[in-house]
CSV table of C-alpha atoms and ligand atoms in Angstrom, one decimal:
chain,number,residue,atom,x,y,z
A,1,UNK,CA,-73.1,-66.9,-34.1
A,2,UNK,CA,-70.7,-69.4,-35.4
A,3,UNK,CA,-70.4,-72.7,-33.3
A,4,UNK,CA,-66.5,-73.1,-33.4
A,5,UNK,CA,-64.4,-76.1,-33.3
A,6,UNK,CA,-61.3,-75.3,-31.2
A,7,UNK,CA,-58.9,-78.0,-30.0
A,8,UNK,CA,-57.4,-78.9,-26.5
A,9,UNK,CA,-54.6,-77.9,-27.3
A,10,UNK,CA,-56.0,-74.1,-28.4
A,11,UNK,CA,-57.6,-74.3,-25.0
A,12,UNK,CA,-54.5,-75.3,-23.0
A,13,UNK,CA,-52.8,-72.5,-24.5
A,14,UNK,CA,-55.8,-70.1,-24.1
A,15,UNK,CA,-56.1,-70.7,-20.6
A,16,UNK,CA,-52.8,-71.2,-19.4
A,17,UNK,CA,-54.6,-74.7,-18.3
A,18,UNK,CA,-51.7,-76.5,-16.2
A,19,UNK,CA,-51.6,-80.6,-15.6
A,20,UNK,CA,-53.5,-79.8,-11.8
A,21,UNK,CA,-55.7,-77.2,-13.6
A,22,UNK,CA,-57.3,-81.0,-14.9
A,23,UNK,CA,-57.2,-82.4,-11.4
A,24,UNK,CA,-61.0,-81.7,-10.7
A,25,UNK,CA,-64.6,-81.3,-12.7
A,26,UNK,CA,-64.0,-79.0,-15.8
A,27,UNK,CA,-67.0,-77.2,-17.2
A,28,UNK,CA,-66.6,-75.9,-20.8
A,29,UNK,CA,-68.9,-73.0,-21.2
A,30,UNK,CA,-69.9,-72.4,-24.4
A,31,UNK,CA,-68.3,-75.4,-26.1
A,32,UNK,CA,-69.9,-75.5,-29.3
A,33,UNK,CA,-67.9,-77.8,-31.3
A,34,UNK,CA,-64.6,-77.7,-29.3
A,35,UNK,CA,-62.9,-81.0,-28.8
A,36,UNK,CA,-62.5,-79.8,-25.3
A,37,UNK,CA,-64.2,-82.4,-23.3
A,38,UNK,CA,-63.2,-84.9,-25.8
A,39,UNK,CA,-59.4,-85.0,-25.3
A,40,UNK,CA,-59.8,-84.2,-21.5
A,41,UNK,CA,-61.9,-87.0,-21.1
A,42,UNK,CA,-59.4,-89.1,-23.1
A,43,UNK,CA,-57.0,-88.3,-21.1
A,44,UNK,CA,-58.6,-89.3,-17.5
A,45,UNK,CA,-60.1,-85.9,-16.9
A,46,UNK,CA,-63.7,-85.2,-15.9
A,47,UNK,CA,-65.2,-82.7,-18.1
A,48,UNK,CA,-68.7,-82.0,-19.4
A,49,UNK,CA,-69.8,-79.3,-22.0
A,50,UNK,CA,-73.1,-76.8,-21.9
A,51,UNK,CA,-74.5,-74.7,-25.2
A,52,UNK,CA,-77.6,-74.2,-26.3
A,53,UNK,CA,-77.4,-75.9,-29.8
A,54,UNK,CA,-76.7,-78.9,-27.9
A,55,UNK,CA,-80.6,-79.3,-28.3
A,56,UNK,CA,-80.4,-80.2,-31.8
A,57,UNK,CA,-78.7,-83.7,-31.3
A,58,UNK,CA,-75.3,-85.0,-32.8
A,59,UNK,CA,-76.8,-85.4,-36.2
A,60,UNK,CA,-77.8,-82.1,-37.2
A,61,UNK,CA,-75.0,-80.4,-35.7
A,62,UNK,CA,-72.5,-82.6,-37.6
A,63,UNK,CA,-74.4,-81.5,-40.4
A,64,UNK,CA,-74.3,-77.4,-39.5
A,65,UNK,CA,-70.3,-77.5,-39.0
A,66,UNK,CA,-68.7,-77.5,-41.9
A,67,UNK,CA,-70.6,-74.5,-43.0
A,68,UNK,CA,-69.7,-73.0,-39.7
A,69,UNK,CA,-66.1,-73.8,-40.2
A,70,UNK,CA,-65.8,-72.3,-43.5
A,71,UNK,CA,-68.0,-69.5,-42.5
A,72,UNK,CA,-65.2,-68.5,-39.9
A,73,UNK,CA,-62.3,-68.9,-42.4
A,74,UNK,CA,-63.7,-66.6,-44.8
A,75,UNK,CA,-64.2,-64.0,-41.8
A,76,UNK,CA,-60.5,-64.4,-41.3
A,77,UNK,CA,-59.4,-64.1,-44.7
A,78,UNK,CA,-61.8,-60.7,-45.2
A,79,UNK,CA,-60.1,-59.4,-42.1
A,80,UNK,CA,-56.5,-60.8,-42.2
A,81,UNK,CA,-54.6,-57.7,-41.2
A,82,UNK,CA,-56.4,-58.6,-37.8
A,83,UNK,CA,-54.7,-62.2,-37.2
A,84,UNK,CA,-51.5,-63.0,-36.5
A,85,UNK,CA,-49.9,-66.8,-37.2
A,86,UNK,CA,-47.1,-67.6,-34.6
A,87,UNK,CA,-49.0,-69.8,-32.3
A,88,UNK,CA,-50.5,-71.8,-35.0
A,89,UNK,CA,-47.6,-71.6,-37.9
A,90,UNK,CA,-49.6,-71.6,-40.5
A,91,UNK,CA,-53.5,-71.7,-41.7
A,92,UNK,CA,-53.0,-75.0,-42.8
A,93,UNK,CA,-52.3,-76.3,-39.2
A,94,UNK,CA,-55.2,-74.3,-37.8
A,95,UNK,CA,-57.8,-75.6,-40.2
A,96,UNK,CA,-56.3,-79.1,-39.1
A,97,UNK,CA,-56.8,-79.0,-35.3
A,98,UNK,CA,-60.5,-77.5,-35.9
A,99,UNK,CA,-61.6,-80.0,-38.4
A,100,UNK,CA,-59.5,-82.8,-35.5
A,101,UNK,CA,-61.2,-81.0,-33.0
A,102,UNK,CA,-64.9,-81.0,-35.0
A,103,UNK,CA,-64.3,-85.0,-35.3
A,104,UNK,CA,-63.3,-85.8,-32.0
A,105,UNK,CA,-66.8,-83.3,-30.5
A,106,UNK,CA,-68.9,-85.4,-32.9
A,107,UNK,CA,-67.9,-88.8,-31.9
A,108,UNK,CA,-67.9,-88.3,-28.0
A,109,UNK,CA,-71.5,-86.6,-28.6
A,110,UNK,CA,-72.6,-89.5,-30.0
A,111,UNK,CA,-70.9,-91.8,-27.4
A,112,UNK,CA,-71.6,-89.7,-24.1
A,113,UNK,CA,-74.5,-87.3,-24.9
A,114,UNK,CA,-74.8,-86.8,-21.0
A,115,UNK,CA,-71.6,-84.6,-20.9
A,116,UNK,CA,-72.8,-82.1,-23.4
A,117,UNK,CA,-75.9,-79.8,-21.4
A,118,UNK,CA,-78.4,-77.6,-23.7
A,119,UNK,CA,-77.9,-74.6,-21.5
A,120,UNK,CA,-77.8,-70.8,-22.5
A,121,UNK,CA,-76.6,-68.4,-20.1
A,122,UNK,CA,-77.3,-66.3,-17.8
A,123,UNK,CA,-78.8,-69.8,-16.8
A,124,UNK,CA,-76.8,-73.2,-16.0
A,125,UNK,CA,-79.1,-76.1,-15.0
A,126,UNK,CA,-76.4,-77.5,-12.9
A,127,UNK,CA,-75.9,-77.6,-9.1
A,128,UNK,CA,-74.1,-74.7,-7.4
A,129,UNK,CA,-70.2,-75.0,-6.5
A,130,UNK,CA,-70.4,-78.5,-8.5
A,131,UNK,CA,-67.8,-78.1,-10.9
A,132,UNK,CA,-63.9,-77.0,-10.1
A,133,UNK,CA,-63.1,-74.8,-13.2
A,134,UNK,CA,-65.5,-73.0,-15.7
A,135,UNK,CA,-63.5,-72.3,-19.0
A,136,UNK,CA,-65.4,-69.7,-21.4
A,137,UNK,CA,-63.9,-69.4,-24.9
A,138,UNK,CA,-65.3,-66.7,-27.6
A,139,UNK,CA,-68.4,-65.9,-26.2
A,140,UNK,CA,-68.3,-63.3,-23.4
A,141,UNK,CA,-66.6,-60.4,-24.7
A,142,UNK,CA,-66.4,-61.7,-28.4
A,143,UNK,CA,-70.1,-60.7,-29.2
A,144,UNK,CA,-69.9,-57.8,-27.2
A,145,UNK,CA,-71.9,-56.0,-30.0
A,146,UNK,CA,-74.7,-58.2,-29.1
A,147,UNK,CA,-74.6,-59.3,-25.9
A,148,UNK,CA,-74.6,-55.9,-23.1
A,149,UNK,CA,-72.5,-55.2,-20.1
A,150,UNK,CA,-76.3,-56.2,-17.4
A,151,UNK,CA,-75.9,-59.9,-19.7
A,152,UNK,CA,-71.9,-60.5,-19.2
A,153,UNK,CA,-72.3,-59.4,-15.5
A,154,UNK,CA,-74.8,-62.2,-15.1
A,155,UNK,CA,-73.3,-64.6,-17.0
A,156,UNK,CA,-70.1,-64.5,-14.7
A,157,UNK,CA,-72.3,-63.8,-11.8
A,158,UNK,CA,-73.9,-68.0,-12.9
A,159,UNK,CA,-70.6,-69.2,-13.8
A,160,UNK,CA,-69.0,-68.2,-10.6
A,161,UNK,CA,-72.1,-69.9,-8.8
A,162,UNK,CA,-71.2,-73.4,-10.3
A,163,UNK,CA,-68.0,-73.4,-9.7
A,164,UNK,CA,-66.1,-73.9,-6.3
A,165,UNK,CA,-62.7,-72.6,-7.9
A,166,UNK,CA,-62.0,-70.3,-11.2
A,167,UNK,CA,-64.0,-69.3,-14.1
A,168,UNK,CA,-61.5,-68.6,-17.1
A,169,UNK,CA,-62.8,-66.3,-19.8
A,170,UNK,CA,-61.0,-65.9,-23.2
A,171,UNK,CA,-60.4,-63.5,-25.1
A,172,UNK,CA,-61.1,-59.8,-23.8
A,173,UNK,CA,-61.6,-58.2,-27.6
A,174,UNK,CA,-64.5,-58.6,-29.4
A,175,UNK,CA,-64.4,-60.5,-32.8
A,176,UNK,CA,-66.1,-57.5,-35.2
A,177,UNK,CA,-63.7,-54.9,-34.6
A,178,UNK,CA,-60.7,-56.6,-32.7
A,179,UNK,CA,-60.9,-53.6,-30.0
A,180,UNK,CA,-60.9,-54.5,-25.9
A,181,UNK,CA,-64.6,-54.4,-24.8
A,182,UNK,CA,-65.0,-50.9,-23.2
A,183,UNK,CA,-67.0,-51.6,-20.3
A,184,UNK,CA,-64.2,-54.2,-18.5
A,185,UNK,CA,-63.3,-52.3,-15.9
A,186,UNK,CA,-66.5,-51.0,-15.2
A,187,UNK,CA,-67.6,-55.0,-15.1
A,188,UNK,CA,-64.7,-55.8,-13.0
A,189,UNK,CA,-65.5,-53.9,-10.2
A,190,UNK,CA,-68.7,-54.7,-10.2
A,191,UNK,CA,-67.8,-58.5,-10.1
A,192,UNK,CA,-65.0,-57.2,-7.1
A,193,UNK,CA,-68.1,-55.5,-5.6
A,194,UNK,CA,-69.9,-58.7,-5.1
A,195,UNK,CA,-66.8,-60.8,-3.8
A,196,UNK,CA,-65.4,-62.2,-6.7
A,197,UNK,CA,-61.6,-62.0,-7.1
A,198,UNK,CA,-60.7,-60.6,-10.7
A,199,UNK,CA,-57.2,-61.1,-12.2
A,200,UNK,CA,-56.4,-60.1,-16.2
A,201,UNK,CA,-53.7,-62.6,-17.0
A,202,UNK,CA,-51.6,-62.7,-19.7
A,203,UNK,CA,-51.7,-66.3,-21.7
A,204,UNK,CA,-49.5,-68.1,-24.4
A,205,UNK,CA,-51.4,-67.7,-27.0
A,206,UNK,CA,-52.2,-64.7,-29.5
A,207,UNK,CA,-54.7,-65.0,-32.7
A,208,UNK,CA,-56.5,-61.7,-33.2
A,209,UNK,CA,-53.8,-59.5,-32.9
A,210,UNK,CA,-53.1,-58.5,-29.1
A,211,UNK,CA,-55.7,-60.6,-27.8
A,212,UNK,CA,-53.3,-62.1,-25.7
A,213,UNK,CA,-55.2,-62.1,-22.0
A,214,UNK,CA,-57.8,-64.4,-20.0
A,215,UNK,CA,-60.0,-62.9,-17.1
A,216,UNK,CA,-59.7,-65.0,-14.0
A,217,UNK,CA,-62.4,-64.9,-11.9
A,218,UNK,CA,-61.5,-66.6,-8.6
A,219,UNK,CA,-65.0,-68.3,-6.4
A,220,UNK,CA,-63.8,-69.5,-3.3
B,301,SAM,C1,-67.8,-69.0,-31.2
B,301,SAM,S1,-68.6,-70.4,-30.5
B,301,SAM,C2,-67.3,-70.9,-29.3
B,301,SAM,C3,-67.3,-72.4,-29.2
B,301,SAM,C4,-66.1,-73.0,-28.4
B,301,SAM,N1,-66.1,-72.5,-27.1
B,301,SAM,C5,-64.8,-72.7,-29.1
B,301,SAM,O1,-64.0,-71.9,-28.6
B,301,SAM,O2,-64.6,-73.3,-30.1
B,301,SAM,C6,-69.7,-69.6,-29.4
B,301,SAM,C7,-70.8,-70.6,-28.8
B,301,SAM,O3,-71.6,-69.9,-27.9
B,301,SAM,C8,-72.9,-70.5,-28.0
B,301,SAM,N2,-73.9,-69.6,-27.4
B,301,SAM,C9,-74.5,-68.6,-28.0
B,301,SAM,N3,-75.3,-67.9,-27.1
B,301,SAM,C10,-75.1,-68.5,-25.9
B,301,SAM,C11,-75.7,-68.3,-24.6
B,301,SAM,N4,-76.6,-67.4,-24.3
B,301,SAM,N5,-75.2,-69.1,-23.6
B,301,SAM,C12,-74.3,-70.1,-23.8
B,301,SAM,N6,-73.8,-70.3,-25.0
B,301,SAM,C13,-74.2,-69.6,-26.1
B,301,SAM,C14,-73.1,-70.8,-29.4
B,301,SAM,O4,-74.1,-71.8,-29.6
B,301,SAM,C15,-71.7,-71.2,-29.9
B,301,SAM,O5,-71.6,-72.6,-29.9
């Protein structure tokens, strides 16, 4: 699995994230190499970061990330009928805020290694309802070939423990074959089943063609 380098400002569109959306603790799920906590940090917010590479220390992730970065261009390029380039304009700017958002993951690693958590899910070492919002960004769904419905239902099931608000979980189409993953609505009312509110939401942003919604998954 690659570890990707999105920016804040692919996340702000991803998630629809609002100025009060930054208000509280932010938990990026699955960061990998996203600039996430970086800029939100920068900017006043509290945020932390869990993955499992995390383990492997700043050093030999910067190492790892250009390969992964190039690794997920050519993917794009073998499979181009599957993207679409309004939001980002052009492949030049998209290349741009990875490689900013690469820098910017590297540098606050190295300066606060306490807000990036080894963690791998189903399982978050961190205290139940102690963050406000859970953003998830191309994991669930993504490796849907991989991962099975009994895994993503427990990996919401621990998201939605740690969080006293929303967990927000982009896209809904998994990255081999750009197709929805068939067992949403199935998982859906499971999560419904166990008193979790479920909303698909429609977001400003598109990149594989007609991924173009989040799942909210409401806590409280
Ligand atoms: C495609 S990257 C996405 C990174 C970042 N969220 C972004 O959008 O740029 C997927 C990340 O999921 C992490 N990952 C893989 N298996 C995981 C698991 N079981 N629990 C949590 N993270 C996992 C990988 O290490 C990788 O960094």
């Amino acid at each position: 699995m690659i570890m990707s380098s999105r920016s804040f400002a692919e996340y702000r569109a991803m998630f629809a994230l609002g100025d009060r959306d930054l208000d509280g603790v932010v938990l990026d799920c699955a960061g990998g190499a996203s600039g996430f906590v970086a800029e939100a940090r920068r900017m006043g917010a509290r945020a932390l970061a869990t993955d499992p590479l995390y383990a492997h220390g700043a050093a030999t992730l910067a190492e790892r990330l250009s390969g992964d970065l190039e690794q997920g261009d050519a993917m794009i390029d073998a499979n181009a009928g599957r993207f679409v380039w309004e939001w980002y304009g052009s492949a030049a700017r998209r290349r741009e805020l990875r490689v900013g958002a690469r820098r910017a993951f590297i540098a606050d690693l190295r300066r606060r290694p306490g807000s990036y958590v080894a963690a791998s899910l189903p399982h978050l070492p961190l205290a139940g309802r102690s963050v406000d919002l859970v953003l998830c960004s191309h994991l669930l769904f993504t490796w849907a070939d991989r991962l099975d419905r009994e895994w993503h239902r427990a990996a919401i099931m621990e998201m939605s423990r740690v969080s006293r608000g929303e967990v927000r979980i982009f896209p809904l189409v998994r990255m081999g074959d750009g197709e929805p993953v068939p067992f949403l609505g199935a998982l859906v009312a499971e999560l419904r089943d166990a008193g979790l509110g479920c909303e698909v939401r429609e977001v400003p942003y598109e990149f594989q063609r007609g991924a173009r919604h989040m799942l909210t998954v409401t806590c409280s």
